[in-house]
Amino acid sequence: MNAPLTTSSFTSQADVPALHFQQASFTHRGHALLVPTTLTLSGCQRTLIMGPNGAGKSLFMRLAHGLLRPSSGHVSWEGVPPVQAMVFQRPVLLRRSVIDNLIYALAVKRVPRRERKALAWQALEKFGLAALAKRPARVLSGGEQQRLTLARAWLLTPSVLFLDEPTSALDPAAIKAVEDAVNEFHQSGTRIVMTTHDLHQAKRLADDVLFMYGGQVLEHTSAERFFDTPTSSQARAFIRGELVW
Amino acid sequence: MSASDNPFYTALALILGMDSDLIDIVVLSLQVSLVAVLIASALALPVGAALALWRFPGRNGLIVVLNALMGLPPVVAGLCVYLLLSRAGPLGSFGLLFTPSAMVIAQVILVFPIIAALTRQQVEALQHEYAEQLRSLGLTQLRMMPTLLWDARFGLLTVILAGFGRASAEVGAVMIVGGNIDGVTRVMTTSIVLETSKGDLPLALGLGIVLLTLVTLINALAHAVSEAAKRRLG
Amino acid sequence: MKTTTTLITASVCTTALAWSASPLADDDFITLASTTSTENSGLFDAIIPTFTEATGIDVRVVAVGTGQAFEIGRRGDADSLLVHDTAGEEQFVADGYATERLDVMYNDFVIVGPSDDPAGISDSESVADAFARIAESGSPFASRGDDSGTNRAELRLWEDAGVTPQGDWYRELGSGMGPTLNTAAGMDAYTFTDRATWVAFDNPQNLTLLFEGDEALFNQYGSLLLSEERHPHLKHDLAAQWHQWLVSEEGQQAIADFEVGGQQLFFPNAK
């Protein structure tokens, strides 16, 4: 399912509104964790945020998703904020059964009670979790847990899906499952914003790349150009594997 | 030591004898303490959760006060309730003094700070784990409350049991506001005080053993329920 | 968890039902503030059923020190008082909290102490003499120190003996009669007690009765009829029945019939 860089990248899809960073910065206890940044995320491409540890990738995502407010400047959607979901590095699952975790998300979304069970089962089937439906969510393996958070995100039918290092603790099979899921989201018209420090993963998934270093967005360009002709020295070092994360 | 002087023998005889006075006392003790813990929980769980979730001026002061009130001497709580419920007091017209209801009120006051303070701490710990995910799902703090309380349920069960322990063990408050009236407000702990003052130490200790046995049984039951649920739900 | 919820709901409902169905709901009872000595000796268990049978009125006893009983009466938290501090009772009437005080019964105070009697009080001529000997010998003495009727009587007797009770040997416990006896037994001290509590007391250890019989040890109990004017909400009709019954022939007989170990503890003396 590794979609090659197609013409669909950068073709803006009308129903996913653009997200604007306008001089948005973030300071914590006197440390500038994100310098004032201006950029726009639009269309429904897969944006991979890359950079070494501490570059501010996760912070950028949280600002984009609205979990954090910028210390100065603005982060705003063009028009009505779209439905969003986020998958975290460490799956956060409620202390209930697998299916109840999904039903919970539907309840939060105010889906009518009688429809919840059927929808949850569909998601379980889709993500290969049906056999685990009644198991406590928190005893699943790491890969299963991450699939469950993806299933939960799926039920929210987001226009934008944020993923923060979703595969960093997973084995190759589980990584493959997550990447497949990401592509499925993408194909159904969801914009993907994902951080990773795995170059290969980025090459497999990215339509465009946002490269961060030291709280600064150094590059925001198509994946092709980023990997072939990075403009910043840091990005070049990163691609060569010299910037250890 | 003759058999009748042995408190364990006395306790056994009390239990096996199924003395109707004793049963009344035991039932009243459990009713008063359980109802008090229930009311206190209904009030303290949301308050504790709210303290964990909201930041507002004076919050830290409130937490310190709640924590300090966990050590409120039962006699002081009893005295306050006595002055409130006394005919000469502001709530005197309800005629609640020297009734089980007065004992429940006093115990609610004793138990509330324990449950609220410990709930705050439990929910706050869970909140650290859940906050981003729940906000990502679009939950307001108000809607997070039931989720966090439910997901903290195993820890909160222990919190509630701690409250029950306080309620069932205290004597200072129920003595003052209940009056230890035979057949009306006499509970296990006040009976123990009475028998001690009569010098019937084996009976007093025997009653103590019965009380401890009951509290142990309730804790065992709660533990079993929680373990079973934990196995089922993770 | 559902079962737990059901269980809890069920228990609350039964409790609510039980309490509404309990004697709390009907009004055929009075609350009597009385002393620990009368309650602990078992007197009330013996006489209240007789009264209830005759009148259908239940009596709920709150047993406290006389000082606290007066406070309960002043605040209007009991319908009737039965205490043993004649001077205090008369003041209570004079202050307008009660309209009538009647002698009901008496018992007497005794001095108990370690059986080897280090102060040698058993052959004292009077209670004043006995108290003086205790003070002189410096033997430990456990005082209630709780402003109860017994405590007030004890302090008057020290005054009569010309002794200011203070020093290492004089220990104010701030406790009821029973706990004071327990403590005295524990530290082998003399103490001053009403006879009823002493006779009914089960934990004397090394303590024994050393001095009794002086007229100054007379311990009068009185019943107080509370003022309707001060506390109109009280059950004055029922309380008056109890007040009258105590001094009636039937009530006096019930008091006389009460014995512990074959010994009469209270002596009716209504006029």
Coordinates of N, CA and C in Angstrom, one line a residue, chain B residues 77-192:
Chain B
A77 N -15.5 17.2 65.3 CA -16.6 17.0 64.3 C -17.9 16.8 65.1
G78 N -17.9 15.9 66.1 CA -19.1 15.7 66.9 C -19.6 16.9 67.5
L79 N -18.7 17.6 68.1 CA -19.1 18.9 68.8 C -19.7 19.9 67.9
C80 N -19.1 20.0 66.7 CA -19.7 21.0 65.7 C -21.1 20.5 65.3
V81 N -21.2 19.2 65.0 CA -22.6 18.8 64.6 C -23.5 18.9 65.8
Y82 N -23.1 18.7 67.0 CA -23.9 18.8 68.2 C -24.4 20.2 68.3
L83 N -23.5 21.2 68.1 CA -23.9 22.6 68.3 C -24.9 23.0 67.1
L84 N -24.7 22.4 65.9 CA -25.6 22.7 64.8 C -27.0 22.1 65.1
L85 N -27.0 20.9 65.5 CA -28.3 20.2 65.6 C -29.0 20.4 66.9
S86 N -28.3 20.9 67.9 CA -28.9 21.2 69.2 C -30.1 22.1 69.0
R87 N -31.1 21.9 69.9 CA -32.3 22.8 69.8 C -31.9 24.2 69.8
A88 N -30.8 24.6 70.5 CA -30.4 26.0 70.5 C -29.6 26.4 69.3
G89 N -29.3 25.4 68.5 CA -28.4 25.6 67.3 C -29.3 26.0 66.1
P90 N -28.6 26.3 65.0 CA -29.3 26.7 63.8 C -30.2 25.7 63.1
L91 N -29.8 24.4 63.3 CA -30.6 23.4 62.7 C -31.5 22.6 63.7
G92 N -31.6 23.2 64.9 CA -32.3 22.6 66.0 C -33.7 22.1 65.7
S93 N -34.4 22.9 64.9 CA -35.8 22.7 64.7 C -36.1 21.3 64.0
F94 N -35.0 20.7 63.4 CA -35.3 19.4 62.8 C -35.3 18.3 63.8
G95 N -34.9 18.6 65.0 CA -34.9 17.5 66.0 C -34.1 16.3 65.7
L96 N -32.9 16.5 65.2 CA -32.1 15.4 64.7 C -31.1 14.9 65.8
L97 N -30.9 15.7 66.8 CA -29.9 15.3 67.8 C -30.3 14.0 68.5
F98 N -29.3 13.2 68.8 CA -29.5 11.9 69.5 C -30.4 11.0 68.6
T99 N -30.2 11.1 67.3 CA -30.8 10.1 66.3 C -29.7 9.6 65.4
P100 N -29.9 8.4 64.8 CA -29.0 7.9 63.8 C -28.6 8.9 62.7
S101 N -29.6 9.7 62.3 CA -29.3 10.7 61.3 C -28.2 11.7 61.7
A102 N -28.2 12.1 63.0 CA -27.2 12.9 63.5 C -25.8 12.3 63.4
M103 N -25.8 10.9 63.7 CA -24.5 10.2 63.6 C -24.1 10.1 62.2
V104 N -25.0 10.0 61.2 CA -24.6 9.9 59.8 C -24.0 11.3 59.4
I105 N -24.6 12.4 59.8 CA -24.1 13.7 59.5 C -22.7 13.9 60.0
A106 N -22.5 13.5 61.3 CA -21.2 13.7 61.9 C -20.1 12.8 61.1
Q107 N -20.5 11.6 60.7 CA -19.5 10.8 60.0 C -19.3 11.2 58.6
V108 N -20.3 11.8 58.0 CA -20.1 12.4 56.6 C -19.0 13.5 56.7
I109 N -19.1 14.3 57.8 CA -18.1 15.4 57.9 C -16.7 14.8 58.2
L110 N -16.6 13.7 58.8 CA -15.3 13.0 59.1 C -14.8 12.4 57.8
V111 N -15.7 11.8 57.0 CA -15.2 11.0 55.9 C -15.0 11.8 54.7
F112 N -15.8 12.9 54.5 CA -15.7 13.7 53.3 C -14.3 14.1 53.0
P113 N -13.6 14.7 53.9 CA -12.2 15.2 53.5 C -11.3 14.1 53.1
I114 N -11.4 12.9 53.7 CA -10.6 11.8 53.3 C -10.8 11.4 51.9
I115 N -12.1 11.2 51.6 CA -12.4 10.7 50.2 C -12.1 11.8 49.2
A116 N -12.4 13.1 49.5 CA -12.2 14.2 48.6 C -10.7 14.3 48.3
A117 N -9.9 14.3 49.4 CA -8.5 14.6 49.2 C -7.8 13.4 48.5
L118 N -8.2 12.2 48.8 CA -7.5 11.1 48.1 C -8.0 10.9 46.7
T119 N -9.3 11.3 46.5 CA -9.8 11.2 45.1 C -9.1 12.2 44.2
R120 N -8.9 13.4 44.8 CA -8.1 14.5 44.1 C -6.8 13.9 43.6
Q121 N -6.1 13.2 44.5 CA -4.8 12.7 44.2 C -4.8 11.6 43.2
Q122 N -5.8 10.7 43.3 CA -5.9 9.6 42.4 C -6.3 10.1 41.0
V123 N -7.3 11.0 40.9 CA -7.7 11.5 39.6 C -6.6 12.3 39.0
E124 N -5.9 13.1 39.8 CA -4.8 13.9 39.2 C -3.8 13.0 38.5
A125 N -3.5 11.9 39.2 CA -2.5 11.0 38.7 C -3.0 10.4 37.3
L126 N -4.2 10.0 37.3 CA -4.8 9.5 36.1 C -4.9 10.5 35.0
Q127 N -5.2 11.7 35.4 CA -5.3 12.8 34.5 C -4.0 13.1 33.7
H128 N -2.9 12.9 34.4 CA -1.6 13.1 33.8 C -1.5 12.2 32.6
E129 N -2.0 11.0 32.7 CA -1.9 10.0 31.6 C -3.0 10.3 30.6
Y130 N -4.2 10.7 31.0 CA -5.3 10.8 30.0 C -5.5 12.1 29.4
A131 N -5.0 13.2 30.0 CA -5.4 14.5 29.6 C -5.4 14.8 28.1
E132 N -4.2 14.5 27.5 CA -4.1 14.9 26.1 C -5.0 14.1 25.2
Q133 N -5.2 12.8 25.5 CA -6.0 12.0 24.7 C -7.5 12.5 24.9
L134 N -7.9 12.7 26.1 CA -9.3 13.2 26.3 C -9.6 14.5 25.7
R135 N -8.6 15.4 25.8 CA -8.8 16.7 25.1 C -8.8 16.6 23.6
S136 N -7.9 15.6 23.1 CA -7.9 15.4 21.7 C -9.3 14.9 21.2
L137 N -9.9 14.1 22.1 CA -11.3 13.6 21.7 C -12.3 14.7 21.9
G138 N -11.9 15.9 22.4 CA -12.8 17.0 22.4 C -13.6 17.1 23.7
L139 N -13.1 16.4 24.8 CA -13.9 16.5 26.0 C -13.6 17.8 26.8
T140 N -14.6 18.3 27.4 CA -14.4 19.4 28.3 C -14.1 18.8 29.7
Q141 N -13.6 19.7 30.6 CA -13.3 19.1 31.9 C -14.5 18.5 32.6
L142 N -15.6 19.1 32.4 CA -16.8 18.6 33.0 C -17.1 17.2 32.5
R143 N -16.9 17.0 31.2 CA -17.2 15.6 30.7 C -16.1 14.6 31.0
M144 N -14.9 15.2 31.3 CA -13.8 14.3 31.7 C -14.1 13.6 33.1
M145 N -14.8 14.4 33.9 CA -15.0 13.9 35.3 C -15.5 12.5 35.4
P146 N -16.6 12.2 34.8 CA -17.1 10.8 35.0 C -16.1 9.8 34.4
T147 N -15.5 10.1 33.3 CA -14.5 9.2 32.7 C -13.4 8.9 33.6
L148 N -12.8 9.9 34.2 CA -11.7 9.8 35.1 C -12.1 9.0 36.4
L149 N -13.3 9.4 36.9 CA -13.7 8.7 38.1 C -13.9 7.2 37.9
W150 N -14.5 6.9 36.7 CA -14.8 5.5 36.4 C -13.5 4.8 36.2
D151 N -12.5 5.4 35.5 CA -11.3 4.7 35.2 C -10.4 4.6 36.4
A152 N -10.6 5.4 37.4 CA -9.8 5.4 38.6 C -10.5 4.5 39.6
R153 N -11.6 3.7 39.2 CA -12.5 3.1 40.2 C -11.8 2.1 41.1
F154 N -10.7 1.4 40.7 CA -10.1 0.5 41.6 C -9.4 1.2 42.7
G155 N -8.7 2.3 42.3 CA -8.0 3.1 43.4 C -9.0 3.7 44.3
L156 N -10.1 4.2 43.7 CA -11.1 4.9 44.4 C -11.9 4.0 45.4
L157 N -12.0 2.7 45.0 CA -12.6 1.7 46.0 C -11.8 1.7 47.3
T158 N -10.5 1.7 47.1 CA -9.6 1.7 48.3 C -9.8 3.0 49.1
V159 N -10.0 4.1 48.4 CA -10.2 5.4 49.0 C -11.5 5.3 49.8
I160 N -12.5 4.8 49.2 CA -13.8 4.7 49.9 C -13.7 3.8 51.1
L161 N -13.0 2.7 51.0 CA -12.8 1.8 52.1 C -12.0 2.5 53.2
A162 N -11.1 3.4 52.9 CA -10.4 4.1 53.9 C -11.4 5.0 54.7
G163 N -12.4 5.6 53.9 CA -13.4 6.4 54.5 C -14.3 5.5 55.4
F164 N -14.6 4.3 54.9 CA -15.4 3.5 55.7 C -14.7 3.0 57.0
G165 N -13.4 2.8 56.9 CA -12.6 2.5 58.1 C -12.7 3.6 59.1
R166 N -12.5 4.8 58.7 CA -12.6 5.9 59.6 C -14.0 6.0 60.2
A167 N -15.1 5.8 59.4 CA -16.4 5.9 59.9 C -16.7 4.8 60.9
S168 N -16.3 3.6 60.6 CA -16.7 2.5 61.5 C -15.9 2.5 62.7
A169 N -14.7 3.1 62.7 CA -13.8 3.0 63.9 C -14.0 4.1 64.9
E170 N -14.6 5.3 64.4 CA -14.6 6.4 65.3 C -15.6 6.3 66.3
V171 N -15.4 6.9 67.4 CA -16.4 6.8 68.5 C -16.7 8.2 69.1
G172 N -15.7 9.1 68.9 CA -15.9 10.5 69.6 C -17.1 11.2 69.0
A173 N -17.3 11.2 67.7 CA -18.4 11.9 67.2 C -19.8 11.3 67.4
V174 N -19.9 10.0 67.2 CA -21.2 9.4 67.4 C -21.6 9.4 68.8
M175 N -20.6 9.3 69.7 CA -21.0 9.4 71.2 C -21.6 10.7 71.5
I176 N -21.1 11.8 71.0 CA -21.6 13.1 71.3 C -23.0 13.4 70.7
V177 N -23.1 13.1 69.4 CA -24.3 13.4 68.7 C -25.4 12.3 68.7
G178 N -24.9 11.1 69.0 CA -25.9 10.0 69.1 C -26.4 9.8 70.6
G179 N -25.4 10.0 71.5 CA -25.8 9.9 72.9 C -25.7 8.4 73.4
N180 N -25.3 7.5 72.5 CA -25.2 6.1 73.0 C -26.5 5.6 73.6
I181 N -27.6 5.9 73.0 CA -28.9 5.5 73.6 C -29.2 4.1 73.3
D182 N -29.5 3.3 74.3 CA -29.7 1.9 74.1 C -30.8 1.6 73.1
G183 N -30.5 0.8 72.1 CA -31.5 0.5 71.1 C -31.9 1.5 70.1
V184 N -31.3 2.7 70.2 CA -31.6 3.8 69.3 C -30.3 4.3 68.6
T185 N -29.3 4.6 69.4 CA -28.1 5.2 68.8 C -26.8 4.4 69.3
R186 N -27.0 3.3 69.9 CA -25.9 2.6 70.4 C -25.3 1.7 69.3
V187 N -24.0 2.0 69.0 CA -23.3 1.3 67.9 C -22.2 0.5 68.5
M188 N -21.4 -0.2 67.7 CA -20.3 -1.0 68.2 C -19.3 -0.2 69.0
T189 N -18.9 0.9 68.5 CA -17.8 1.6 69.2 C -18.3 2.2 70.5
T190 N -19.5 2.7 70.5 CA -20.0 3.3 71.8 C -20.3 2.2 72.8
S191 N -20.7 1.0 72.3 CA -20.9 -0.1 73.2 C -19.5 -0.5 73.9
I192 N -18.5 -0.4 73.0 CA -17.2 -0.8 73.6 C -16.8 0.2 74.7

